[in-house]
Structure formats: C-alpha cells, structure tokens
Amino acid sequence: MGDEETKILAKSHPMVGGDGARSYAKNSSYQRAVMNATKEMVEDAIADKLDFKTLEIEASKTFQIADLGCSTGPNTFIAVQNIIEAVEQKYLIQRQNPNSALEFQVFFNDHNDNDFNTLFKTLPPERKYFATGVPGSFYSRLFPEKTLHFIHSSYSLHWLSRVPEEIVDSKSPAWNKSSIQCTGLVKEVTEAYAAQFNNDMESFLNARAQELVGGGLMVIVISILPNGIPMAKTAEGKIYDLLGSCLIDLAKMGLIDEEKVDSFNFPLYYPTCEEIEAIIRRNGLFSIERMKIFAPVVPGEMTFSAERSTAQIRAVFEGLIEEHFGHEFIDQLFINFTRKQLAENFLKSDDLKNHNKIDLFIALKRINTIDSYWSM
Ligand code: SAH
C-alpha cells in the first residue's frame, strides 16, 4: 500500500441519497438503460473470456466481484445480478466436479460519503451473494492484492479525481472562466482536462491491476465523444451550458458572487474511444478483450420532459453545486433551469435529438504476470 497511487485524494460529490422523489435512486433511469444495454455484452465477455481453467481462484471457491462507483442503487444491483448469472453459467460448463458450486462476495464501492445506508437497505432480499460496502476513491487501492475476480464500473470514470489546477488559475491560458465544463472549444482547457483524465485512468488501472487475480476480468462502461465532436455540441454539453447560464443569471441578480461562477467547473471529462484505448495500451497491464460503442435505447416512459431532465441533473450535481455555492439558492437555480429549458424549447431542438454523445463498453483481462503464474 506504499505506492504513490494509493495516496491520491479524490474530491467526493455524492449523488443525492435516500429514495425520495429527488434521489439518485429515483432519477437515474438513463444510467439504468445503460446497464440494461450492456447485459448481453457482459454475458458474452464472461462466456468467451472468463476461463476457470486459468483463473486464480482459491479452493474455497468464493468468486469476488467489485462494482466501483456503485452509488445508492438500484442500478448496481442489476449489474451485479447480470454478472453473477453469467459467471454461474460459465462455471457450470467448466467445473471439474459436478457437485461443486461457487459462492459470491460482492463489494460495493463508492466515496465515503455516498449514501451506503440506502444501498444496504435496498439490497435485493433474494440475492445470492454476500454484500460488503467498500468506502473510498477508486483512484487509490481499495482491496488487497489479487483478491478480485471481476471488476465492474459503469458511468463513474468520467468523474475526475479533481478539477485540474490550471482550470481555476486566472493566470493560466487554461483558465476556464467562461464555462462550467470542458466544452472542447478551448484547446488549453481541453488539454488540461485530458491530462487529468489520463493521470486518473493510469492510477485506476495500476490499482486494479494489483487487485485483480491473473486472468480476472474488468468491465468499464463510460460515456464518450465521437471523434471530432466537442462536448459543447452534445446534448449533455448543451444542458450543462444551460445550467451554467442559470448560474450567471443568479450572479447578475446579485444572489451569488460572479467570481464564484467563474471558479466553478465540473470535474467531468468525456474522452474519445481512441483516447481510452491509448491509455490502456500504454499502461500495458491489461489486454483489451472487447470494445464496443453503443447508444442505449431509452424506453418510452423515460422520454424527457424539462422537469424530468432537471430531476436527473439535480440528483447528480446538487451536492457539487451546494459545496461551491451553498444551499440558499439551490431551489431557485433548478426552478430557473426548468423554466429556461421550456422557454428555449430546449428538449425539442434538433441539436438535442442528434445528441452525439455515445457510450463505450470495454472488457479487459488482467495479463497473467510471472509472479501470478507461480502462485497459481
Ligand atoms: N454505477 C452507478 C452510479 C453512477 S453515478 C450507476 O450506473 O447507476 C457515478 C458514481 O461514481 C457516483 O456515485 C460517484 O460518487 C462515484 N464516484 C465518482 N468518482 C469516484 C471515485 N473516485 N471513487 C469512488 N466512487 C466515485
């Protein structure tokens, strides 16, 4: 645990806890659609790439799974269920002794101040696994060496460990005064965000490479940008810009400090597929087994109204915004945000229909190292 990457501090911005009307649990249908869309990809990766003949698994046959950035549920439970069903299928085919069965332990990880109580209270009663909460940043080590057989992380790795320093430095060419996000329109800003993403991913891969057993699999699902499309031209980028304009409106009304708006930035970065692939190849500790770009089908009942879009954005960003601006004007901000979406007919605009942002499924395998070979 003495390695540099174990000491990285990541800022935490938990999703809205509980299971009330404003909670993440009730306002993360898009993330759930992503989880459902990747079910087959997970099954397929496990069927083809998980090999019990070479997997380092101890005699007690406990299969250890971690979901990193699990939030409060319920999406994480869907992911875990899919993984377990697929692993069981594969084990049935490959087990030597027809009477042997696997037991599962699942580690749910998120930041320390994630609402783990809601997660534990809503664990599926019929689950076939032992559940454990693991608090802490996934940019550091979270587990002992070679203890995990499968790692899953969905919609979490675009959260950087922090906003890059240059972004809030008024003397830097990367000072991002005019926006609350990495729009992709200012070269220096984009480079600073990309460098942070690169460092964070490197820390993530190094930590996971130590924790996964040889032959263990890791699935990463992350939002990406198609090549050549800046964030500002995606639906999400446009919504974030609209939220930024609502903060500027509050500053103009004298309700919040203008300088506070200038220094507020999302610690979010949406890479391209090529960027991620290059980082994984440079890291060299994992082989890329699957890589698939997809766009989840959002079922009819989830189609967005302005209110629904506000609820989803609020469930994710309320904590981050409150931390910077305080609680006083948060309701006002989101009321204005809904009004502005309606006034600008935002959700019907062509730009939004052609939403540009896509998602990426990656299945990686921990390369068997010489020392893991000896411990088999
Ligand atoms: N996987 C869940 C939640 C996605 S929301 C789903 O698909 O519904 C992203 C989650 O990642 C949040 O709960 C956030 O707190 C968590 N997260 C972001 N950065 C993190 C970090 N460095 N370490 C652990 N969790 C992190």
Short mmCIF file of C-alpha atoms and ligand atoms in Angstrom, two decimals:
data_model
loop_
_atom_site.label_atom_id
_atom_site.label_comp_id
_atom_site.label_asym_id
_atom_site.label_seq_id
_atom_site.Cartn_x
_atom_site.Cartn_y
_atom_site.Cartn_z
CA MET A 1 0.00 0.00 0.00
CA GLY A 2 3.03 2.27 -0.08
CA ASP A 3 2.71 3.14 -3.77
CA GLU A 4 2.14 6.68 -4.95
CA GLU A 5 -1.24 5.82 -6.42
CA THR A 6 -2.54 4.71 -3.03
CA LYS A 7 -2.28 8.30 -1.77
CA ILE A 8 -4.31 10.09 -4.42
CA LEU A 9 -7.09 12.09 -2.86
CA ALA A 10 -10.22 12.42 -4.91
CA LYS A 11 -12.88 15.01 -4.26
CA SER A 12 -16.21 13.45 -3.49
CA HIS A 13 -19.53 14.70 -4.81
CA PRO A 14 -22.08 12.09 -3.83
CA MET A 15 -25.30 11.65 -5.73
CA VAL A 16 -28.47 12.67 -3.88
CA GLY A 17 -29.08 9.93 -1.29
CA GLY A 18 -32.22 8.29 0.08
CA ASP A 19 -35.06 7.02 -2.08
CA GLY A 20 -37.23 10.14 -2.12
CA ALA A 21 -38.52 11.96 -5.19
CA ARG A 22 -35.24 13.87 -5.68
CA SER A 23 -32.90 10.93 -5.03
CA TYR A 24 -30.42 9.39 -7.44
CA ALA A 25 -32.19 6.08 -6.87
CA LYS A 26 -35.38 7.57 -8.39
CA ASN A 27 -33.67 9.71 -11.04
CA SER A 28 -31.13 7.56 -12.80
CA SER A 29 -33.23 5.87 -15.46
CA TYR A 30 -30.73 6.76 -18.17
CA GLN A 31 -27.90 5.07 -16.26
CA ARG A 32 -30.24 2.09 -15.79
CA ALA A 33 -30.88 1.95 -19.54
CA VAL A 34 -27.10 1.82 -19.99
CA MET A 35 -26.87 -1.07 -17.52
CA ASN A 36 -29.61 -2.96 -19.37
CA ALA A 37 -28.00 -2.26 -22.73
CA THR A 38 -24.72 -3.82 -21.58
CA LYS A 39 -26.28 -7.02 -20.17
CA GLU A 40 -25.59 -9.05 -23.29
CA MET A 41 -22.11 -7.61 -23.67
CA VAL A 42 -21.27 -8.66 -20.10
CA GLU A 43 -22.70 -12.16 -20.70
CA ASP A 44 -20.75 -12.51 -23.89
CA ALA A 45 -17.44 -11.30 -22.36
CA ILE A 46 -17.83 -13.73 -19.46
CA ALA A 47 -18.84 -16.66 -21.68
CA ASP A 48 -15.90 -16.11 -24.01
CA LYS A 49 -13.18 -14.65 -21.86
CA LEU A 50 -13.53 -15.86 -18.28
CA ASP A 51 -11.64 -19.09 -18.05
CA PHE A 52 -11.88 -21.08 -14.82
CA LYS A 53 -9.02 -23.29 -16.01
CA THR A 54 -6.55 -20.44 -15.74
CA LEU A 55 -8.32 -18.10 -13.31
CA GLU A 56 -6.59 -17.92 -9.94
CA ILE A 57 -9.40 -18.95 -7.63
CA GLU A 58 -8.77 -20.49 -4.26
CA ALA A 59 -10.07 -23.84 -3.10
CA SER A 60 -12.93 -22.29 -1.10
CA LYS A 61 -14.38 -21.13 -4.47
CA THR A 62 -15.52 -17.68 -3.47
CA PHE A 63 -15.89 -15.56 -6.58
CA GLN A 64 -15.23 -11.94 -5.64
CA ILE A 65 -16.88 -9.12 -7.61
CA ALA A 66 -16.50 -5.37 -7.13
CA ASP A 67 -18.73 -2.63 -8.54
CA LEU A 68 -16.81 0.65 -8.42
CA GLY A 69 -18.81 3.89 -8.22
CA CYS A 70 -21.98 1.99 -7.28
CA SER A 71 -23.90 5.00 -5.87
CA THR A 72 -27.03 4.18 -3.85
CA GLY A 73 -28.56 1.60 -6.18
CA PRO A 74 -30.68 0.22 -7.68
CA ASN A 75 -28.69 0.13 -10.94
CA THR A 76 -25.71 -1.56 -9.32
CA PHE A 77 -27.94 -4.48 -8.27
CA ILE A 78 -28.92 -5.07 -11.90
CA ALA A 79 -25.27 -5.10 -12.96
CA VAL A 80 -24.25 -7.49 -10.20
CA GLN A 81 -27.14 -9.84 -10.94
CA ASN A 82 -26.17 -9.97 -14.62
CA ILE A 83 -22.56 -10.73 -13.78
CA ILE A 84 -23.42 -13.49 -11.32
CA GLU A 85 -25.82 -15.21 -13.71
CA ALA A 86 -23.21 -15.19 -16.47
CA VAL A 87 -20.42 -16.43 -14.18
CA GLU A 88 -22.63 -19.26 -12.90
CA GLN A 89 -23.39 -20.32 -16.47
CA LYS A 90 -19.71 -20.40 -17.31
CA TYR A 91 -18.86 -22.29 -14.13
CA LEU A 92 -21.48 -24.95 -14.89
CA ILE A 93 -19.74 -25.59 -18.22
CA GLN A 94 -16.20 -25.59 -16.87
CA ARG A 95 -16.33 -27.07 -13.37
CA GLN A 96 -14.42 -30.29 -12.85
CA ASN A 97 -16.60 -31.67 -10.08
CA PRO A 98 -20.36 -31.69 -10.87
CA ASN A 99 -21.18 -31.15 -7.19
CA SER A 100 -19.04 -28.08 -6.63
CA ALA A 101 -20.75 -24.69 -6.51
CA LEU A 102 -19.45 -21.14 -6.39
CA GLU A 103 -20.18 -18.68 -3.63
CA PHE A 104 -20.18 -14.98 -4.44
CA GLN A 105 -18.99 -12.00 -2.49
CA VAL A 106 -19.84 -8.56 -3.87
CA PHE A 107 -18.02 -5.38 -2.87
CA PHE A 108 -19.98 -2.20 -3.44
CA ASN A 109 -17.62 0.75 -3.66
CA ASP A 110 -18.19 4.46 -3.73
CA HIS A 111 -16.84 7.55 -1.95
CA ASN A 112 -17.01 7.58 1.87
CA ASP A 113 -19.94 9.97 1.90
CA ASN A 114 -22.05 8.01 -0.56
CA ASP A 115 -25.39 7.02 1.00
CA PHE A 116 -24.46 3.42 1.75
CA ASN A 117 -27.40 3.14 4.15
CA THR A 118 -29.86 3.38 1.26
CA LEU A 119 -27.76 0.89 -0.68
CA PHE A 120 -27.79 -1.63 2.17
CA LYS A 121 -31.48 -1.11 2.98
CA THR A 122 -32.48 -1.79 -0.61
CA LEU A 123 -30.25 -4.79 -1.29
CA PRO A 124 -32.38 -7.37 -3.16
CA PRO A 125 -33.74 -9.76 -0.50
CA GLU A 126 -33.39 -12.75 -2.85
CA ARG A 127 -29.71 -12.04 -3.63
CA LYS A 128 -27.31 -14.94 -3.91
CA TYR A 129 -24.23 -13.14 -2.65
CA PHE A 130 -22.56 -11.78 0.46
CA ALA A 131 -22.66 -7.99 0.29
CA THR A 132 -19.92 -5.69 1.54
CA GLY A 133 -19.53 -1.91 1.34
CA VAL A 134 -16.11 -0.51 0.49
CA PRO A 135 -15.74 3.25 1.05
CA GLY A 136 -13.02 5.24 -0.71
CA SER A 137 -11.80 6.57 -4.02
CA PHE A 138 -11.26 4.12 -6.83
CA TYR A 139 -8.25 6.17 -7.91
CA SER A 140 -6.44 4.52 -4.98
CA ARG A 141 -6.05 0.93 -3.84
CA LEU A 142 -9.26 -0.39 -2.30
CA PHE A 143 -8.60 -4.13 -1.99
CA PRO A 144 -5.74 -6.43 -1.01
CA GLU A 145 -3.56 -7.78 -3.76
CA LYS A 146 -5.07 -10.39 -6.06
CA THR A 147 -8.41 -10.74 -4.37
CA LEU A 148 -10.91 -9.81 -7.09
CA HIS A 149 -12.07 -11.98 -9.98
CA PHE A 150 -14.34 -9.47 -11.68
CA ILE A 151 -14.45 -5.67 -11.54
CA HIS A 152 -17.30 -3.61 -12.94
CA SER A 153 -17.62 0.16 -13.20
CA SER A 154 -20.43 1.91 -15.03
CA TYR A 155 -20.82 5.63 -15.64
CA SER A 156 -18.30 6.57 -12.98
CA LEU A 157 -14.92 7.02 -14.64
CA HIS A 158 -15.77 10.30 -16.33
CA TRP A 159 -15.65 11.76 -12.78
CA LEU A 160 -12.12 13.08 -12.40
CA SER A 161 -10.35 12.99 -9.04
CA ARG A 162 -10.42 16.81 -9.16
CA VAL A 163 -10.74 19.83 -11.43
CA PRO A 164 -7.27 20.43 -12.92
CA GLU A 165 -5.48 23.34 -11.18
CA GLU A 166 -4.91 25.40 -14.35
CA ILE A 167 -8.65 25.48 -14.97
CA VAL A 168 -9.22 27.78 -11.98
CA ASP A 169 -5.96 29.74 -12.27
CA SER A 170 -6.69 33.20 -13.67
CA LYS A 171 -3.06 33.47 -14.86
CA SER A 172 -3.17 30.26 -16.86
CA PRO A 173 -4.15 30.07 -20.55
CA ALA A 174 -6.33 27.16 -19.44
CA TRP A 175 -8.40 29.36 -17.10
CA ASN A 176 -11.97 28.26 -17.79
CA LYS A 177 -13.72 31.46 -16.78
CA SER A 178 -16.44 31.36 -19.39
CA SER A 179 -17.82 27.87 -18.82
CA ILE A 180 -18.61 25.37 -16.09
CA GLN A 181 -17.40 22.38 -18.13
CA CYS A 182 -14.81 21.18 -20.59
CA THR A 183 -16.63 22.29 -23.74
CA GLY A 184 -13.88 21.07 -26.04
CA LEU A 185 -13.80 24.51 -27.70
CA VAL A 186 -10.71 25.92 -25.97
CA LYS A 187 -7.54 23.97 -26.70
CA GLU A 188 -5.72 24.71 -23.41
CA VAL A 189 -8.78 23.85 -21.33
CA THR A 190 -9.31 20.58 -23.19
CA GLU A 191 -5.64 19.67 -22.79
CA ALA A 192 -5.71 20.29 -19.03
CA TYR A 193 -8.82 18.13 -18.61
CA ALA A 194 -7.44 15.41 -20.89
CA ALA A 195 -4.17 15.31 -18.91
CA GLN A 196 -6.11 14.91 -15.65
CA PHE A 197 -8.19 12.11 -17.15
CA ASN A 198 -5.05 10.43 -18.38
CA ASN A 199 -3.43 10.58 -14.90
CA ASP A 200 -6.57 9.40 -13.17
CA MET A 201 -7.09 6.48 -15.55
CA GLU A 202 -3.47 5.48 -15.11
CA SER A 203 -3.91 5.43 -11.30
CA PHE A 204 -7.15 3.47 -11.71
CA LEU A 205 -5.57 0.84 -13.95
CA ASN A 206 -2.48 0.46 -11.75
CA ALA A 207 -4.58 -0.04 -8.62
CA ARG A 208 -6.94 -2.51 -10.29
CA ALA A 209 -4.06 -4.46 -11.83
CA GLN A 210 -2.85 -5.20 -8.30
CA GLU A 211 -6.27 -6.16 -7.01
CA LEU A 212 -7.40 -8.44 -9.84
CA VAL A 213 -6.18 -12.01 -9.91
CA GLY A 214 -4.37 -13.17 -13.05
CA GLY A 215 -6.99 -13.87 -15.71
CA GLY A 216 -9.56 -11.72 -13.87
CA LEU A 217 -11.86 -9.52 -15.95
CA MET A 218 -12.72 -5.85 -15.68
CA VAL A 219 -15.68 -4.21 -17.43
CA ILE A 220 -15.72 -0.44 -17.83
CA VAL A 221 -18.72 1.44 -19.22
CA ILE A 222 -18.19 5.12 -19.87
CA SER A 223 -19.67 7.99 -21.87
CA ILE A 224 -17.51 9.03 -24.76
CA LEU A 225 -17.47 11.60 -27.55
CA PRO A 226 -17.43 10.62 -31.20
CA ASN A 227 -14.19 11.76 -32.84
CA GLY A 228 -14.23 15.42 -33.77
CA ILE A 229 -17.38 16.29 -31.81
CA PRO A 230 -16.69 18.70 -28.95
CA MET A 231 -18.65 18.31 -25.71
CA ALA A 232 -20.41 21.63 -26.38
CA LYS A 233 -22.10 20.05 -29.41
CA THR A 234 -23.62 17.14 -27.47
CA ALA A 235 -26.97 17.13 -25.73
CA GLU A 236 -25.30 16.79 -22.35
CA GLY A 237 -22.82 19.56 -23.11
CA LYS A 238 -25.68 21.84 -24.11
CA ILE A 239 -27.64 21.05 -20.97
CA TYR A 240 -24.56 21.77 -18.83
CA ASP A 241 -24.04 25.08 -20.64
CA LEU A 242 -27.68 25.96 -19.99
CA LEU A 243 -27.17 25.20 -16.29
CA GLY A 244 -24.07 27.42 -16.38
CA SER A 245 -26.15 30.23 -17.88
CA CYS A 246 -28.62 29.87 -14.96
CA LEU A 247 -25.74 30.37 -12.53
CA ILE A 248 -24.71 33.51 -14.44
CA ASP A 249 -28.32 34.74 -14.21
CA LEU A 250 -28.21 34.31 -10.41
CA ALA A 251 -24.94 36.27 -10.32
CA LYS A 252 -26.48 39.06 -12.44
CA MET A 253 -29.36 39.24 -9.94
CA GLY A 254 -26.73 39.70 -7.23
CA LEU A 255 -27.72 36.47 -5.47
CA ILE A 256 -24.38 34.72 -5.91
CA ASP A 257 -20.89 36.01 -6.46
CA GLU A 258 -19.76 36.32 -10.09
CA GLU A 259 -16.27 35.18 -9.15
CA LYS A 260 -17.79 32.06 -7.64
CA VAL A 261 -19.37 31.28 -11.01
CA ASP A 262 -16.04 31.88 -12.77
CA SER A 263 -14.29 29.42 -10.48
CA PHE A 264 -16.95 26.71 -10.73
CA ASN A 265 -16.17 23.76 -13.00
CA PHE A 266 -17.46 20.23 -13.37
CA PRO A 267 -14.77 17.63 -12.60
CA LEU A 268 -16.01 15.67 -15.62
CA TYR A 269 -14.30 14.58 -18.79
CA TYR A 270 -15.73 12.67 -21.73
CA PRO A 271 -12.87 11.14 -23.73
CA THR A 272 -12.91 9.62 -27.20
CA CYS A 273 -12.65 5.89 -27.73
CA GLU A 274 -9.12 6.37 -29.14
CA GLU A 275 -8.00 8.25 -26.03
CA ILE A 276 -9.08 5.45 -23.70
CA GLU A 277 -7.62 2.77 -25.90
CA ALA A 278 -4.26 4.59 -25.98
CA ILE A 279 -4.21 4.91 -22.18
CA ILE A 280 -4.96 1.20 -21.69
CA ARG A 281 -2.32 0.15 -24.22
CA ARG A 282 0.29 2.47 -22.70
CA ASN A 283 -0.46 1.08 -19.24
CA GLY A 284 0.18 -2.42 -20.56
CA LEU A 285 -1.24 -4.41 -17.63
CA PHE A 286 -4.50 -5.44 -19.31
CA SER A 287 -5.40 -6.96 -22.64
CA ILE A 288 -8.39 -5.45 -24.42
CA GLU A 289 -10.85 -8.31 -24.95
CA ARG A 290 -13.88 -6.36 -26.10
CA MET A 291 -14.56 -2.79 -27.09
CA LYS A 292 -17.98 -1.77 -28.28
CA ILE A 293 -19.54 1.61 -28.89
CA PHE A 294 -23.28 1.71 -28.28
CA ALA A 295 -26.18 4.07 -27.73
CA PRO A 296 -28.64 2.80 -25.14
CA VAL A 297 -32.27 2.63 -26.12
CA VAL A 298 -34.15 4.80 -23.70
CA PRO A 299 -37.62 3.28 -23.21
CA GLY A 300 -40.69 5.39 -23.95
CA GLU A 301 -41.61 6.00 -20.34
CA MET A 302 -38.23 7.64 -19.84
CA THR A 303 -38.54 10.27 -22.54
CA PHE A 304 -37.52 13.56 -21.14
CA SER A 305 -39.68 16.41 -20.05
CA ALA A 306 -37.98 19.57 -18.77
CA GLU A 307 -38.93 18.56 -15.20
CA ARG A 308 -37.52 15.10 -15.66
CA SER A 309 -34.31 16.41 -17.16
CA THR A 310 -33.93 18.82 -14.21
CA ALA A 311 -34.57 16.00 -11.72
CA GLN A 312 -31.90 13.81 -13.32
CA ILE A 313 -29.34 16.62 -13.42
CA ARG A 314 -30.16 17.69 -9.87
CA ALA A 315 -29.81 14.15 -8.47
CA VAL A 316 -26.28 14.05 -9.84
CA PHE A 317 -24.99 17.60 -9.39
CA GLU A 318 -26.79 19.07 -6.38
CA GLY A 319 -24.01 18.08 -3.93
CA LEU A 320 -21.30 19.53 -6.16
CA ILE A 321 -23.16 22.81 -6.66
CA GLU A 322 -24.07 23.16 -2.97
CA GLU A 323 -20.49 22.59 -1.93
CA HIS A 324 -19.39 25.56 -4.04
CA PHE A 325 -22.33 27.97 -3.74
CA GLY A 326 -24.07 26.94 -0.52
CA HIS A 327 -27.65 25.80 -0.09
CA GLU A 328 -29.52 29.10 -0.20
CA PHE A 329 -30.29 29.43 -3.92
CA ILE A 330 -30.28 25.82 -5.00
CA ASP A 331 -34.09 25.54 -5.36
CA GLN A 332 -34.17 28.83 -7.25
CA LEU A 333 -31.41 27.62 -9.55
CA PHE A 334 -33.24 24.46 -10.54
CA ILE A 335 -36.62 26.21 -10.91
CA ASN A 336 -34.94 28.66 -13.31
CA PHE A 337 -33.23 25.79 -15.07
CA THR A 338 -36.56 24.07 -15.80
CA ARG A 339 -38.10 27.36 -16.94
CA LYS A 340 -35.20 28.07 -19.23
CA GLN A 341 -35.40 24.62 -20.82
CA LEU A 342 -39.10 25.22 -21.51
CA ALA A 343 -38.62 28.79 -22.73
CA GLU A 344 -35.93 27.77 -25.18
CA ASN A 345 -37.88 24.71 -26.25
CA PHE A 346 -34.65 23.05 -25.38
CA LEU A 347 -35.64 19.41 -25.39
CA LYS A 348 -37.17 19.64 -28.84
CA SER A 349 -34.22 21.28 -30.56
CA ASP A 350 -32.59 19.41 -33.44
CA ASP A 351 -29.25 19.53 -31.69
CA LEU A 352 -30.64 17.59 -28.83
CA LYS A 353 -32.28 14.94 -30.99
CA ASN A 354 -28.97 14.43 -32.71
CA HIS A 355 -27.41 14.03 -29.31
CA ASN A 356 -23.89 12.96 -30.35
CA LYS A 357 -22.74 11.52 -27.07
CA ILE A 358 -22.33 7.75 -27.12
CA ASP A 359 -21.24 5.09 -24.67
CA LEU A 360 -18.37 2.65 -24.64
CA PHE A 361 -18.22 -0.88 -23.26
CA ILE A 362 -14.74 -2.26 -22.62
CA ALA A 363 -13.83 -5.69 -21.26
CA LEU A 364 -10.24 -6.03 -20.08
CA LYS A 365 -8.32 -9.02 -18.81
CA ARG A 366 -5.54 -8.80 -16.26
CA ILE A 367 -2.50 -10.14 -18.03
CA ASN A 368 -1.03 -13.10 -16.18
CA THR A 369 2.28 -11.95 -14.73
CA ILE A 370 5.17 -14.23 -13.86
CA ASP A 371 4.56 -13.96 -10.13
CA SER A 372 0.86 -14.69 -10.51
CA TYR A 373 1.85 -17.73 -12.54
CA TRP A 374 3.84 -19.08 -9.57
CA SER A 375 1.04 -18.50 -7.11
CA MET A 376 -1.46 -20.44 -9.18
N1 SAH B 1 -22.73 2.99 -11.34
C1 SAH B 1 -23.91 3.66 -10.85
C2 SAH B 1 -23.64 5.07 -10.39
C3 SAH B 1 -23.11 6.02 -11.43
S1 SAH B 1 -23.03 7.68 -10.78
C4 SAH B 1 -24.99 3.67 -11.91
O1 SAH B 1 -24.70 3.39 -13.07
O2 SAH B 1 -26.14 4.00 -11.58
C5 SAH B 1 -21.28 7.82 -10.54
C6 SAH B 1 -20.85 7.34 -9.16
O3 SAH B 1 -19.43 7.28 -9.15
C7 SAH B 1 -21.25 8.27 -8.04
O4 SAH B 1 -21.93 7.57 -7.04
C8 SAH B 1 -19.94 8.84 -7.54
O5 SAH B 1 -19.92 9.13 -6.15
C9 SAH B 1 -18.99 7.70 -7.89
N2 SAH B 1 -17.59 8.13 -7.99
C10 SAH B 1 -17.09 9.15 -8.70
N3 SAH B 1 -15.76 9.24 -8.51
C11 SAH B 1 -15.43 8.24 -7.66
C12 SAH B 1 -14.21 7.82 -7.07
N4 SAH B 1 -13.06 8.44 -7.34
N5 SAH B 1 -14.22 6.75 -6.24
C13 SAH B 1 -15.38 6.09 -5.97
N6 SAH B 1 -16.59 6.46 -6.49
C14 SAH B 1 -16.60 7.53 -7.32
#
